[in-house]
Amino acid sequence: MIFTVAIDGPAAAGKGTISRAVAARFGFRHLDTGLLYRAVGAMGGDPVAAALRLTPEDLTRDDLRSLAAGQAASKVAAIPEVRAALVDFQRRFARAEGGAVLDGRDIGTVICPEAEVKLYVTASPKVRAHRRWLEVAGDEARVLAEVLERDARDMGRADAPLKPATDSVVIDTSGMGIDEAVSQAVAIVAASLSQGG
Ligand code: C5P
């Protein structure tokens, strides 16, 4: 069976948690596509060359989750040649046999417009900054500024800007706990599967 769940949305909206839970629930593979851009940013040097020689081991670096790595990722992600170098890998992952969940910014719009389920997971900037601050600690106002800067860059770039696909279902997790957000997403995927995708 080929079945793709595309989960897009801004930083710290809950995409990762929802994606992992959906993948586990349905036995699908999961790809956190933000890690690709984080790894390219962390590798240093020419970002296009880094994207072209990216290997799965590069995604296991332990320095990819920091605020600095997120900023570096969103800068390299605005370079069209970097994005182009990463398209094939993501498309193959999305359409391989067995079902896949991909989370990112452009999965439903560019990488896999034919995805059987498209979710756009969002939350208010304040809520997202608070969640990210719980993970990274430090100064909460600085974390909010970082989230807003990254949102602006990701939504404002010319190539594959962050925006909901026209046929996506929006889940606003601002007032929701993890369980509620996950059960909404699981119900949407289950309904699509029961209708044959
Ligand atoms: O999702 P995460 O916060 O790890 O993503 C890091 C950065 O990578 C984002 O801010 C965005 O600029 C970029 N990204 C992207 N397209 C994706 C996934 C991530 O441009 N599909």
Short mmCIF file of C-alpha atoms and ligand atoms in Angstrom, two decimals:
data_model
loop_
_atom_site.label_atom_id
_atom_site.label_comp_id
_atom_site.label_asym_id
_atom_site.label_seq_id
_atom_site.Cartn_x
_atom_site.Cartn_y
_atom_site.Cartn_z
CA MET A 1 0.00 0.00 0.00
CA ILE A 2 1.23 3.50 -0.83
CA PHE A 3 -0.21 6.02 1.61
CA THR A 4 1.32 9.35 2.59
CA VAL A 5 0.46 11.54 5.56
CA ALA A 6 1.86 15.06 5.04
CA ILE A 7 2.12 17.13 8.21
CA ASP A 8 3.18 20.74 7.76
CA GLY A 9 3.19 23.76 10.04
CA PRO A 10 5.34 26.31 11.85
CA ALA A 11 8.04 25.59 14.44
CA ALA A 12 7.00 23.94 17.73
CA ALA A 13 3.33 23.51 16.78
CA GLY A 14 3.36 19.81 17.71
CA LYS A 15 4.09 18.30 14.27
CA GLY A 16 6.83 16.00 15.53
CA THR A 17 4.79 14.55 18.39
CA ILE A 18 1.74 14.04 16.19
CA SER A 19 3.80 12.53 13.36
CA ARG A 20 5.55 10.01 15.61
CA ALA A 21 2.24 9.01 17.21
CA VAL A 22 0.45 8.61 13.85
CA ALA A 23 3.35 6.58 12.44
CA ALA A 24 3.39 4.29 15.49
CA ARG A 25 -0.40 3.88 15.48
CA PHE A 26 -0.58 2.79 11.80
CA GLY A 27 2.84 1.14 11.47
CA PHE A 28 4.03 3.76 8.95
CA ARG A 29 7.62 4.99 8.54
CA HIS A 30 8.31 8.54 9.71
CA LEU A 31 10.64 11.23 8.33
CA ASP A 32 11.25 14.48 10.19
CA THR A 33 12.27 16.54 7.16
CA GLY A 34 13.45 19.45 9.33
CA LEU A 35 16.41 17.25 10.24
CA LEU A 36 17.60 17.35 6.62
CA TYR A 37 17.84 21.15 6.68
CA ARG A 38 19.25 21.16 10.21
CA ALA A 39 21.99 18.74 9.15
CA VAL A 40 22.85 20.79 6.04
CA GLY A 41 23.07 23.95 8.20
CA ALA A 42 25.23 22.19 10.80
CA MET A 43 27.66 20.73 8.25
CA GLY A 44 29.01 24.20 7.43
CA GLY A 45 30.79 25.11 4.22
CA ASP A 46 28.84 25.39 0.99
CA PRO A 47 25.22 24.44 1.80
CA VAL A 48 24.45 23.19 -1.72
CA ALA A 49 27.47 20.83 -1.65
CA ALA A 50 26.43 19.70 1.86
CA ALA A 51 22.87 18.94 0.67
CA LEU A 52 24.21 16.95 -2.30
CA ARG A 53 26.42 14.74 -0.11
CA LEU A 54 24.00 14.35 2.84
CA THR A 55 23.86 10.78 4.23
CA PRO A 56 21.50 9.19 6.79
CA GLU A 57 24.32 9.32 9.40
CA ASP A 58 24.37 13.12 9.15
CA LEU A 59 20.81 13.11 10.53
CA THR A 60 21.96 11.43 13.74
CA ARG A 61 24.30 14.27 14.88
CA ASP A 62 23.47 15.25 18.46
CA ASP A 63 23.72 19.02 17.86
CA LEU A 64 20.73 19.38 15.54
CA ARG A 65 18.04 20.33 18.07
CA SER A 66 19.44 23.65 19.33
CA LEU A 67 17.97 27.09 18.56
CA ALA A 68 21.13 27.91 16.61
CA ALA A 69 20.70 24.78 14.47
CA GLY A 70 17.08 25.80 13.78
CA GLN A 71 18.17 29.25 12.63
CA ALA A 72 20.94 27.84 10.43
CA ALA A 73 18.42 25.36 8.98
CA SER A 74 15.92 28.04 8.01
CA LYS A 75 18.69 30.08 6.31
CA VAL A 76 19.91 27.18 4.13
CA ALA A 77 16.29 26.14 3.51
CA ALA A 78 15.70 29.40 1.65
CA ILE A 79 18.29 28.41 -1.02
CA PRO A 80 16.44 26.81 -3.98
CA GLU A 81 19.42 24.55 -4.93
CA VAL A 82 19.50 23.14 -1.39
CA ARG A 83 15.78 22.34 -1.53
CA ALA A 84 16.14 20.82 -5.00
CA ALA A 85 18.94 18.52 -3.80
CA LEU A 86 16.67 17.10 -1.08
CA VAL A 87 13.49 16.56 -3.11
CA ASP A 88 14.12 13.07 -4.54
CA PHE A 89 14.98 11.50 -1.21
CA GLN A 90 11.81 12.89 0.39
CA ARG A 91 9.59 11.89 -2.56
CA ARG A 92 10.94 8.35 -2.57
CA PHE A 93 10.39 8.09 1.18
CA ALA A 94 6.83 9.40 0.82
CA ARG A 95 5.78 7.03 -1.96
CA ALA A 96 7.60 3.82 -1.01
CA GLU A 97 5.48 0.79 -0.22
CA GLY A 98 4.14 0.59 3.35
CA GLY A 99 2.84 4.02 4.34
CA ALA A 100 4.79 7.09 5.42
CA VAL A 101 4.39 10.16 7.59
CA LEU A 102 6.53 13.17 6.70
CA ASP A 103 6.55 16.37 8.72
CA GLY A 104 7.95 19.67 7.54
CA ARG A 105 6.95 22.90 5.83
CA ASP A 106 6.26 21.96 2.20
CA ILE A 107 5.27 18.29 2.25
CA GLY A 108 1.63 18.76 1.20
CA THR A 109 2.38 21.67 -1.15
CA VAL A 110 5.59 20.66 -2.97
CA ILE A 111 7.08 17.30 -1.94
CA CYS A 112 3.92 15.21 -2.07
CA PRO A 113 0.88 17.13 -3.36
CA GLU A 114 -0.76 13.72 -3.97
CA ALA A 115 -0.59 12.78 -0.24
CA GLU A 116 -3.69 10.92 0.89
CA VAL A 117 -3.86 12.99 4.11
CA LYS A 118 -2.60 16.55 4.55
CA LEU A 119 -2.59 18.16 7.96
CA TYR A 120 -1.52 21.70 8.80
CA VAL A 121 -0.66 21.76 12.49
CA THR A 122 -0.38 25.21 14.02
CA ALA A 123 -0.65 27.10 17.33
CA SER A 124 -0.27 30.71 18.43
CA PRO A 125 3.32 32.03 18.47
CA LYS A 126 3.18 32.48 22.28
CA VAL A 127 2.10 28.88 22.87
CA ARG A 128 4.73 27.55 20.45
CA ALA A 129 7.48 29.65 22.01
CA HIS A 130 6.51 28.42 25.47
CA ARG A 131 6.67 24.78 24.33
CA ARG A 132 10.06 25.30 22.69
CA TRP A 133 11.31 27.11 25.82
CA LEU A 134 10.34 24.09 27.96
CA GLU A 135 12.68 22.02 25.75
CA VAL A 136 15.61 24.40 25.37
CA ALA A 137 15.31 26.59 28.55
CA GLY A 138 17.06 30.00 28.58
CA ASP A 139 15.24 33.32 28.12
CA GLU A 140 11.60 32.82 27.04
CA ALA A 141 11.41 36.22 25.28
CA ARG A 142 14.43 35.28 23.19
CA VAL A 143 12.84 31.95 22.28
CA LEU A 144 9.68 33.82 21.16
CA ALA A 145 11.79 36.19 19.04
CA GLU A 146 13.55 33.20 17.49
CA VAL A 147 10.25 31.47 16.67
CA LEU A 148 8.84 34.65 15.09
CA GLU A 149 12.02 35.22 13.05
CA ARG A 150 11.96 31.64 11.76
CA ASP A 151 8.20 31.85 10.94
CA ALA A 152 8.79 35.03 8.95
CA ARG A 153 11.70 33.52 7.01
CA ASP A 154 9.89 30.23 6.33
CA MET A 155 6.63 31.93 5.26
CA GLY A 156 8.32 34.71 3.30
CA ARG A 157 10.79 32.80 1.13
CA ALA A 158 10.14 32.61 -2.60
CA ASP A 159 10.75 28.85 -2.97
CA ALA A 160 8.30 26.49 -1.20
CA PRO A 161 7.11 28.96 1.45
CA LEU A 162 5.31 27.60 4.49
CA LYS A 163 1.55 27.76 3.90
CA PRO A 164 -1.35 25.34 4.30
CA ALA A 165 -2.10 23.26 1.19
CA THR A 166 -5.56 24.25 -0.07
CA ASP A 167 -6.82 20.71 0.65
CA SER A 168 -5.23 20.37 4.11
CA VAL A 169 -7.08 19.95 7.41
CA VAL A 170 -5.94 22.58 9.93
CA ILE A 171 -5.38 21.46 13.52
CA ASP A 172 -4.80 24.39 15.89
CA THR A 173 -3.18 22.91 18.99
CA SER A 174 -3.07 26.19 20.99
CA GLY A 175 -5.66 25.05 23.51
CA MET A 176 -5.08 21.30 23.23
CA GLY A 177 -3.08 18.71 25.08
CA ILE A 178 -0.96 16.18 23.20
CA ASP A 179 -3.56 13.43 23.53
CA GLU A 180 -6.33 15.50 21.96
CA ALA A 181 -4.15 16.66 19.07
CA VAL A 182 -2.96 13.11 18.40
CA SER A 183 -6.48 11.66 18.51
CA GLN A 184 -7.75 14.27 16.02
CA ALA A 185 -4.93 13.40 13.62
CA VAL A 186 -5.40 9.64 14.10
CA ALA A 187 -9.15 9.97 13.42
CA ILE A 188 -8.51 11.84 10.16
CA VAL A 189 -6.00 9.23 8.97
CA ALA A 190 -8.28 6.34 10.01
CA ALA A 191 -11.21 7.90 8.10
CA SER A 192 -9.09 8.28 4.95
CA LEU A 193 -7.78 4.72 5.20
CA SER A 194 -11.29 3.34 5.63
CA GLN A 195 -12.34 5.18 2.46
CA GLY A 196 -9.47 3.57 0.58
CA GLY A 197 -7.06 6.54 0.83
O1 C5P B 1 10.93 21.41 11.64
P1 C5P B 1 12.23 22.05 12.08
O2 C5P B 1 12.05 23.14 13.09
O3 C5P B 1 13.25 21.05 12.52
O4 C5P B 1 12.81 22.72 10.75
C1 C5P B 1 13.97 23.51 10.75
C2 C5P B 1 13.92 24.45 9.56
O5 C5P B 1 14.06 23.69 8.36
C3 C5P B 1 12.62 25.22 9.37
O6 C5P B 1 12.60 26.44 10.09
C4 C5P B 1 12.56 25.44 7.88
O7 C5P B 1 13.27 26.58 7.49
C5 C5P B 1 13.29 24.24 7.31
N1 C5P B 1 12.39 23.24 6.74
C6 C5P B 1 11.91 23.46 5.46
N2 C5P B 1 11.14 22.50 4.85
C7 C5P B 1 10.82 21.38 5.50
C8 C5P B 1 11.26 21.15 6.82
C9 C5P B 1 12.04 22.13 7.43
O8 C5P B 1 12.18 24.48 4.87
N3 C5P B 1 10.08 20.46 4.86
#
